[in-house]
Amino acid sequence: MSETRRKFDQDFREGAVRLVRETGRPIAQVARDLGINEGTLGNWVNMDKRRRGDGAGALSEDERAELARLRSENAELAMERDVLKRSVPLWVKDAMGR
């Protein structure tokens, strides 16, 4: 006998997470009231916390994406700076007519 897996739409998930967050009720109680598995609701709440950046200094998904973009940009700028540093002596020599 196989169980059919229930699917929940995004609005239901967000509403369930909002109930936990805004009412302060335990995950287990909210899950019972909604008729869903406690572990499932716990996963949704944890995903929401990671997305929002709640917790002990954890970055949100948006912040992580921005950090990755900035690191890439920083590496590119460092390479450009190094190229310019190496080319300055050549410009000076050329300007002095050597």
PDB file of C-alpha atoms in Angstrom:
ATOM      1  CA  MET A   1       0.000   0.000   0.000  1.00  0.00           C
ATOM      2  CA  SER A   2       1.570   3.280  -1.045  1.00  0.00           C
ATOM      3  CA  GLU A   3       0.562   6.616   0.384  1.00  0.00           C
ATOM      4  CA  THR A   4      -0.243   9.439  -1.953  1.00  0.00           C
ATOM      5  CA  ARG A   5       1.812  12.506  -1.281  1.00  0.00           C
ATOM      6  CA  ARG A   6      -0.182  15.646  -0.576  1.00  0.00           C
ATOM      7  CA  LYS A   7       0.871  18.809  -2.358  1.00  0.00           C
ATOM      8  CA  PHE A   8       0.421  22.226  -0.805  1.00  0.00           C
ATOM      9  CA  ASP A   9       0.351  25.439  -2.783  1.00  0.00           C
ATOM     10  CA  GLN A  10       2.653  28.342  -1.960  1.00  0.00           C
ATOM     11  CA  ASP A  11      -0.119  30.409  -0.359  1.00  0.00           C
ATOM     12  CA  PHE A  12      -0.933  27.607   2.084  1.00  0.00           C
ATOM     13  CA  ARG A  13       2.735  27.189   2.996  1.00  0.00           C
ATOM     14  CA  GLU A  14       3.242  30.903   3.547  1.00  0.00           C
ATOM     15  CA  GLY A  15       0.094  31.114   5.639  1.00  0.00           C
ATOM     16  CA  ALA A  16       1.160  28.197   7.823  1.00  0.00           C
ATOM     17  CA  VAL A  17       4.607  29.712   8.366  1.00  0.00           C
ATOM     18  CA  ARG A  18       3.037  33.084   9.120  1.00  0.00           C
ATOM     19  CA  LEU A  19       0.823  31.437  11.764  1.00  0.00           C
ATOM     20  CA  VAL A  20       3.889  30.048  13.512  1.00  0.00           C
ATOM     21  CA  ARG A  21       5.837  33.282  13.223  1.00  0.00           C
ATOM     22  CA  GLU A  22       3.134  35.771  14.172  1.00  0.00           C
ATOM     23  CA  THR A  23       1.235  33.856  16.838  1.00  0.00           C
ATOM     24  CA  GLY A  24       4.270  32.348  18.547  1.00  0.00           C
ATOM     25  CA  ARG A  25       2.452  29.038  18.833  1.00  0.00           C
ATOM     26  CA  PRO A  26       4.576  25.882  18.662  1.00  0.00           C
ATOM     27  CA  ILE A  27       5.060  24.242  15.271  1.00  0.00           C
ATOM     28  CA  ALA A  28       3.496  21.026  16.541  1.00  0.00           C
ATOM     29  CA  GLN A  29       0.286  22.771  17.596  1.00  0.00           C
ATOM     30  CA  VAL A  30      -0.093  24.711  14.335  1.00  0.00           C
ATOM     31  CA  ALA A  31       0.616  21.543  12.334  1.00  0.00           C
ATOM     32  CA  ARG A  32      -2.065  19.639  14.267  1.00  0.00           C
ATOM     33  CA  ASP A  33      -4.563  22.440  13.767  1.00  0.00           C
ATOM     34  CA  LEU A  34      -3.889  22.488  10.005  1.00  0.00           C
ATOM     35  CA  GLY A  35      -3.802  18.702   9.680  1.00  0.00           C
ATOM     36  CA  ILE A  36      -0.256  18.510   8.330  1.00  0.00           C
ATOM     37  CA  ASN A  37       2.861  16.729   9.475  1.00  0.00           C
ATOM     38  CA  GLU A  38       4.886  18.537  12.132  1.00  0.00           C
ATOM     39  CA  GLY A  39       8.143  17.840  10.279  1.00  0.00           C
ATOM     40  CA  THR A  40       6.774  19.298   7.073  1.00  0.00           C
ATOM     41  CA  LEU A  41       5.785  22.544   8.771  1.00  0.00           C
ATOM     42  CA  GLY A  42       9.121  22.612  10.577  1.00  0.00           C
ATOM     43  CA  ASN A  43      10.919  22.390   7.234  1.00  0.00           C
ATOM     44  CA  TRP A  44       8.845  25.257   5.842  1.00  0.00           C
ATOM     45  CA  VAL A  45       9.576  27.412   8.897  1.00  0.00           C
ATOM     46  CA  ASN A  46      13.321  26.670   8.647  1.00  0.00           C
ATOM     47  CA  MET A  47      13.374  27.503   4.926  1.00  0.00           C
ATOM     48  CA  ASP A  48      11.581  30.768   5.677  1.00  0.00           C
ATOM     49  CA  LYS A  49      14.107  31.629   8.398  1.00  0.00           C
ATOM     50  CA  ARG A  50      17.008  30.992   6.016  1.00  0.00           C
ATOM     51  CA  ARG A  51      15.341  33.046   3.293  1.00  0.00           C
ATOM     52  CA  ARG A  52      14.697  35.942   5.670  1.00  0.00           C
ATOM     53  CA  GLY A  53      18.113  35.712   7.265  1.00  0.00           C
ATOM     54  CA  ASP A  54      16.688  35.176  10.744  1.00  0.00           C
ATOM     55  CA  GLY A  55      19.004  33.461  13.131  1.00  0.00           C
ATOM     56  CA  ALA A  56      22.569  33.713  14.353  1.00  0.00           C
ATOM     57  CA  GLY A  57      24.071  35.970  11.727  1.00  0.00           C
ATOM     58  CA  ALA A  58      22.983  33.782   8.820  1.00  0.00           C
ATOM     59  CA  LEU A  59      22.686  35.430   5.426  1.00  0.00           C
ATOM     60  CA  SER A  60      19.458  35.414   3.481  1.00  0.00           C
ATOM     61  CA  GLU A  61      19.363  34.025  -0.054  1.00  0.00           C
ATOM     62  CA  ASP A  62      19.373  37.546  -1.511  1.00  0.00           C
ATOM     63  CA  GLU A  63      22.354  38.509   0.623  1.00  0.00           C
ATOM     64  CA  ARG A  64      24.237  35.367  -0.421  1.00  0.00           C
ATOM     65  CA  ALA A  65      23.587  36.122  -4.092  1.00  0.00           C
ATOM     66  CA  GLU A  66      24.773  39.707  -3.645  1.00  0.00           C
ATOM     67  CA  LEU A  67      27.865  38.512  -1.774  1.00  0.00           C
ATOM     68  CA  ALA A  68      28.734  36.129  -4.606  1.00  0.00           C
ATOM     69  CA  ARG A  69      28.273  38.936  -7.158  1.00  0.00           C
ATOM     70  CA  LEU A  70      30.438  41.317  -5.142  1.00  0.00           C
ATOM     71  CA  ARG A  71      33.189  38.715  -4.694  1.00  0.00           C
ATOM     72  CA  SER A  72      33.253  38.125  -8.437  1.00  0.00           C
ATOM     73  CA  GLU A  73      33.349  41.851  -9.134  1.00  0.00           C
ATOM     74  CA  ASN A  74      36.113  42.310  -6.548  1.00  0.00           C
ATOM     75  CA  ALA A  75      38.240  39.602  -8.186  1.00  0.00           C
ATOM     76  CA  GLU A  76      37.791  41.223 -11.607  1.00  0.00           C
ATOM     77  CA  LEU A  77      38.776  44.646 -10.263  1.00  0.00           C
ATOM     78  CA  ALA A  78      41.855  43.170  -8.561  1.00  0.00           C
ATOM     79  CA  MET A  79      42.974  41.655 -11.874  1.00  0.00           C
ATOM     80  CA  GLU A  80      42.474  44.979 -13.668  1.00  0.00           C
ATOM     81  CA  ARG A  81      44.466  46.774 -10.969  1.00  0.00           C
ATOM     82  CA  ASP A  82      47.337  44.294 -11.297  1.00  0.00           C
ATOM     83  CA  VAL A  83      47.437  44.758 -15.076  1.00  0.00           C
ATOM     84  CA  LEU A  84      47.543  48.520 -14.674  1.00  0.00           C
ATOM     85  CA  LYS A  85      50.319  48.280 -12.058  1.00  0.00           C
ATOM     86  CA  ARG A  86      52.448  46.261 -14.496  1.00  0.00           C
ATOM     87  CA  SER A  87      51.821  48.635 -17.394  1.00  0.00           C
ATOM     88  CA  VAL A  88      52.678  51.909 -15.610  1.00  0.00           C
ATOM     89  CA  PRO A  89      56.479  51.421 -15.895  1.00  0.00           C
ATOM     90  CA  LEU A  90      56.059  50.870 -19.664  1.00  0.00           C
ATOM     91  CA  TRP A  91      54.125  54.137 -20.012  1.00  0.00           C
ATOM     92  CA  VAL A  92      56.756  56.019 -18.020  1.00  0.00           C
ATOM     93  CA  LYS A  93      59.559  54.650 -20.183  1.00  0.00           C
ATOM     94  CA  ASP A  94      57.639  55.589 -23.324  1.00  0.00           C
ATOM     95  CA  ALA A  95      56.926  59.109 -22.022  1.00  0.00           C
ATOM     96  CA  MET A  96      60.593  59.658 -21.182  1.00  0.00           C
ATOM     97  CA  GLY A  97      61.595  58.631 -24.693  1.00  0.00           C
ATOM     98  CA  ARG A  98      63.614  55.540 -23.856  1.00  0.00           C
TER      99      ARG A  98
END
